[in-house]
Amino acid sequence: MSNTKALPLLEPAVGEAAWLCCPPLTERPFTAEEAETAARMFKALGDPVRLRLFSAVASHEGGEACVCDISDVGVSQPTVSHHLKKLKEAGLLTSERRGTWVYYRVEPSVLATMGRLLTIPSAGV
């Protein structure tokens, strides 16, 4: 018997996270605030260790990963914690402590928002 349960989606705090970021690059020039938000996301992903951690969480079965399952990225555990903190500060991950372990999830709709940001519309569509 499984003791797993569906986790509710969290509502974003105004002005805080990536899903409020920006229009597609081809829609219009960014405002200063939109540029700051997008830059924070991309800066967080600009580090190879952070990109590996983000990818590990995003691709993990069930959409969330225990820190114990994703910490083998070639750096010490304190460094992993630092990088996960930076991903959270950029609005890319959320976390939940369960006992002694912390579980991470990609912030709802972050991947869709980042994809939308970089999408170039097809001609004739």
Short mmCIF file of C-alpha atoms in Angstrom, two decimals:
data_model
loop_
_atom_site.label_atom_id
_atom_site.label_comp_id
_atom_site.label_asym_id
_atom_site.label_seq_id
_atom_site.Cartn_x
_atom_site.Cartn_y
_atom_site.Cartn_z
CA MET A 1 0.00 0.00 0.00
CA SER A 2 1.36 3.39 -0.97
CA ASN A 3 1.40 6.29 1.45
CA THR A 4 2.04 8.93 -1.22
CA LYS A 5 -0.29 11.86 -1.62
CA ALA A 6 -0.75 14.54 -4.23
CA LEU A 7 0.75 17.86 -3.23
CA PRO A 8 -1.27 21.02 -3.93
CA LEU A 9 0.09 23.62 -6.30
CA LEU A 10 1.26 26.70 -4.49
CA GLU A 11 -0.01 30.11 -5.49
CA PRO A 12 2.75 32.56 -6.33
CA ALA A 13 3.46 35.54 -4.14
CA VAL A 14 3.07 38.73 -6.15
CA GLY A 15 6.29 39.83 -7.84
CA GLU A 16 8.28 36.96 -6.42
CA ALA A 17 8.55 34.09 -8.84
CA ALA A 18 9.37 33.13 -12.37
CA TRP A 19 5.81 32.52 -13.61
CA LEU A 20 5.22 36.28 -13.36
CA CYS A 21 8.36 36.93 -15.33
CA CYS A 22 8.13 38.21 -18.79
CA PRO A 23 6.54 38.12 -22.20
CA PRO A 24 8.25 36.29 -25.07
CA LEU A 25 11.41 38.09 -26.19
CA THR A 26 9.80 38.84 -29.57
CA GLU A 27 6.63 40.42 -28.11
CA ARG A 28 8.08 43.69 -26.81
CA PRO A 29 11.11 45.02 -24.96
CA PHE A 30 11.32 44.00 -21.31
CA THR A 31 10.65 46.46 -18.55
CA ALA A 32 13.48 46.88 -16.04
CA GLU A 33 11.65 44.64 -13.55
CA GLU A 34 11.04 41.89 -16.14
CA ALA A 35 14.70 41.99 -17.16
CA GLU A 36 15.79 41.68 -13.50
CA THR A 37 13.51 38.68 -12.96
CA ALA A 38 14.62 36.89 -16.14
CA ALA A 39 18.28 37.63 -15.43
CA ARG A 40 17.94 36.19 -11.91
CA MET A 41 16.54 32.93 -13.35
CA PHE A 42 19.16 32.61 -16.07
CA LYS A 43 21.99 33.60 -13.72
CA ALA A 44 20.92 30.86 -11.32
CA LEU A 45 20.98 28.34 -14.17
CA GLY A 46 24.28 29.69 -15.52
CA ASP A 47 26.28 27.57 -13.11
CA PRO A 48 26.84 23.95 -14.28
CA VAL A 49 26.20 22.48 -10.82
CA ARG A 50 22.94 24.41 -10.44
CA LEU A 51 21.85 23.40 -13.93
CA ARG A 52 22.52 19.75 -13.08
CA LEU A 53 20.60 20.03 -9.81
CA PHE A 54 17.68 21.80 -11.52
CA SER A 55 17.63 19.13 -14.23
CA ALA A 56 17.77 16.35 -11.63
CA VAL A 57 14.76 17.76 -9.81
CA ALA A 58 12.78 18.54 -13.00
CA SER A 59 13.34 15.06 -14.45
CA HIS A 60 12.94 13.10 -11.22
CA GLU A 61 10.11 10.60 -11.11
CA GLY A 62 7.04 12.15 -9.50
CA GLY A 63 8.22 15.71 -10.11
CA GLU A 64 10.08 16.04 -6.85
CA ALA A 65 13.41 14.83 -5.53
CA CYS A 66 14.87 14.26 -2.10
CA VAL A 67 18.16 16.02 -1.59
CA CYS A 68 19.55 12.57 -0.79
CA ASP A 69 18.80 11.49 -4.39
CA ILE A 70 20.29 14.47 -6.23
CA SER A 71 23.40 15.42 -4.28
CA ASP A 72 25.89 13.39 -6.35
CA VAL A 73 27.03 16.24 -8.61
CA GLY A 74 30.72 16.27 -7.78
CA VAL A 75 30.69 18.83 -4.97
CA SER A 76 30.35 18.63 -1.18
CA GLN A 77 26.95 18.52 0.54
CA PRO A 78 27.29 22.09 1.89
CA THR A 79 27.97 23.27 -1.67
CA VAL A 80 24.91 21.38 -2.93
CA SER A 81 22.84 23.10 -0.25
CA HIS A 82 24.22 26.49 -1.31
CA HIS A 83 23.31 25.89 -4.96
CA LEU A 84 19.83 24.64 -4.08
CA LYS A 85 19.33 27.78 -1.99
CA LYS A 86 20.29 29.94 -4.99
CA LEU A 87 17.80 28.07 -7.19
CA LYS A 88 15.10 28.67 -4.57
CA GLU A 89 15.97 32.37 -4.29
CA ALA A 90 15.64 32.69 -8.06
CA GLY A 91 12.11 31.25 -7.84
CA LEU A 92 13.01 28.07 -9.71
CA LEU A 93 12.52 25.53 -6.91
CA THR A 94 10.39 25.06 -3.83
CA SER A 95 11.21 22.74 -0.96
CA GLU A 96 9.53 20.88 1.86
CA ARG A 97 11.19 19.27 4.86
CA ARG A 98 9.96 15.78 5.72
CA GLY A 99 11.67 14.45 8.78
CA THR A 100 15.41 14.74 8.24
CA TRP A 101 15.21 15.11 4.44
CA VAL A 102 14.31 18.04 2.21
CA TYR A 103 12.35 17.44 -0.98
CA TYR A 104 12.61 19.84 -3.92
CA ARG A 105 10.15 20.57 -6.73
CA VAL A 106 10.43 22.78 -9.77
CA GLU A 107 8.28 25.82 -9.04
CA PRO A 108 4.89 25.34 -10.75
CA SER A 109 4.91 26.58 -14.35
CA VAL A 110 8.58 27.62 -14.35
CA LEU A 111 9.46 25.39 -17.27
CA ALA A 112 6.48 26.61 -19.28
CA THR A 113 7.33 30.23 -18.49
CA MET A 114 10.96 29.82 -19.47
CA GLY A 115 9.94 28.06 -22.67
CA ARG A 116 7.43 30.81 -23.48
CA LEU A 117 10.07 33.46 -22.85
CA LEU A 118 12.38 31.93 -25.46
CA THR A 119 9.72 30.98 -28.01
CA ILE A 120 9.85 32.58 -31.42
CA PRO A 121 6.44 32.43 -33.11
CA SER A 122 6.25 30.51 -36.39
CA ALA A 123 5.49 32.50 -39.54
CA GLY A 124 1.83 32.35 -40.50
CA VAL A 125 0.60 31.23 -37.09
#
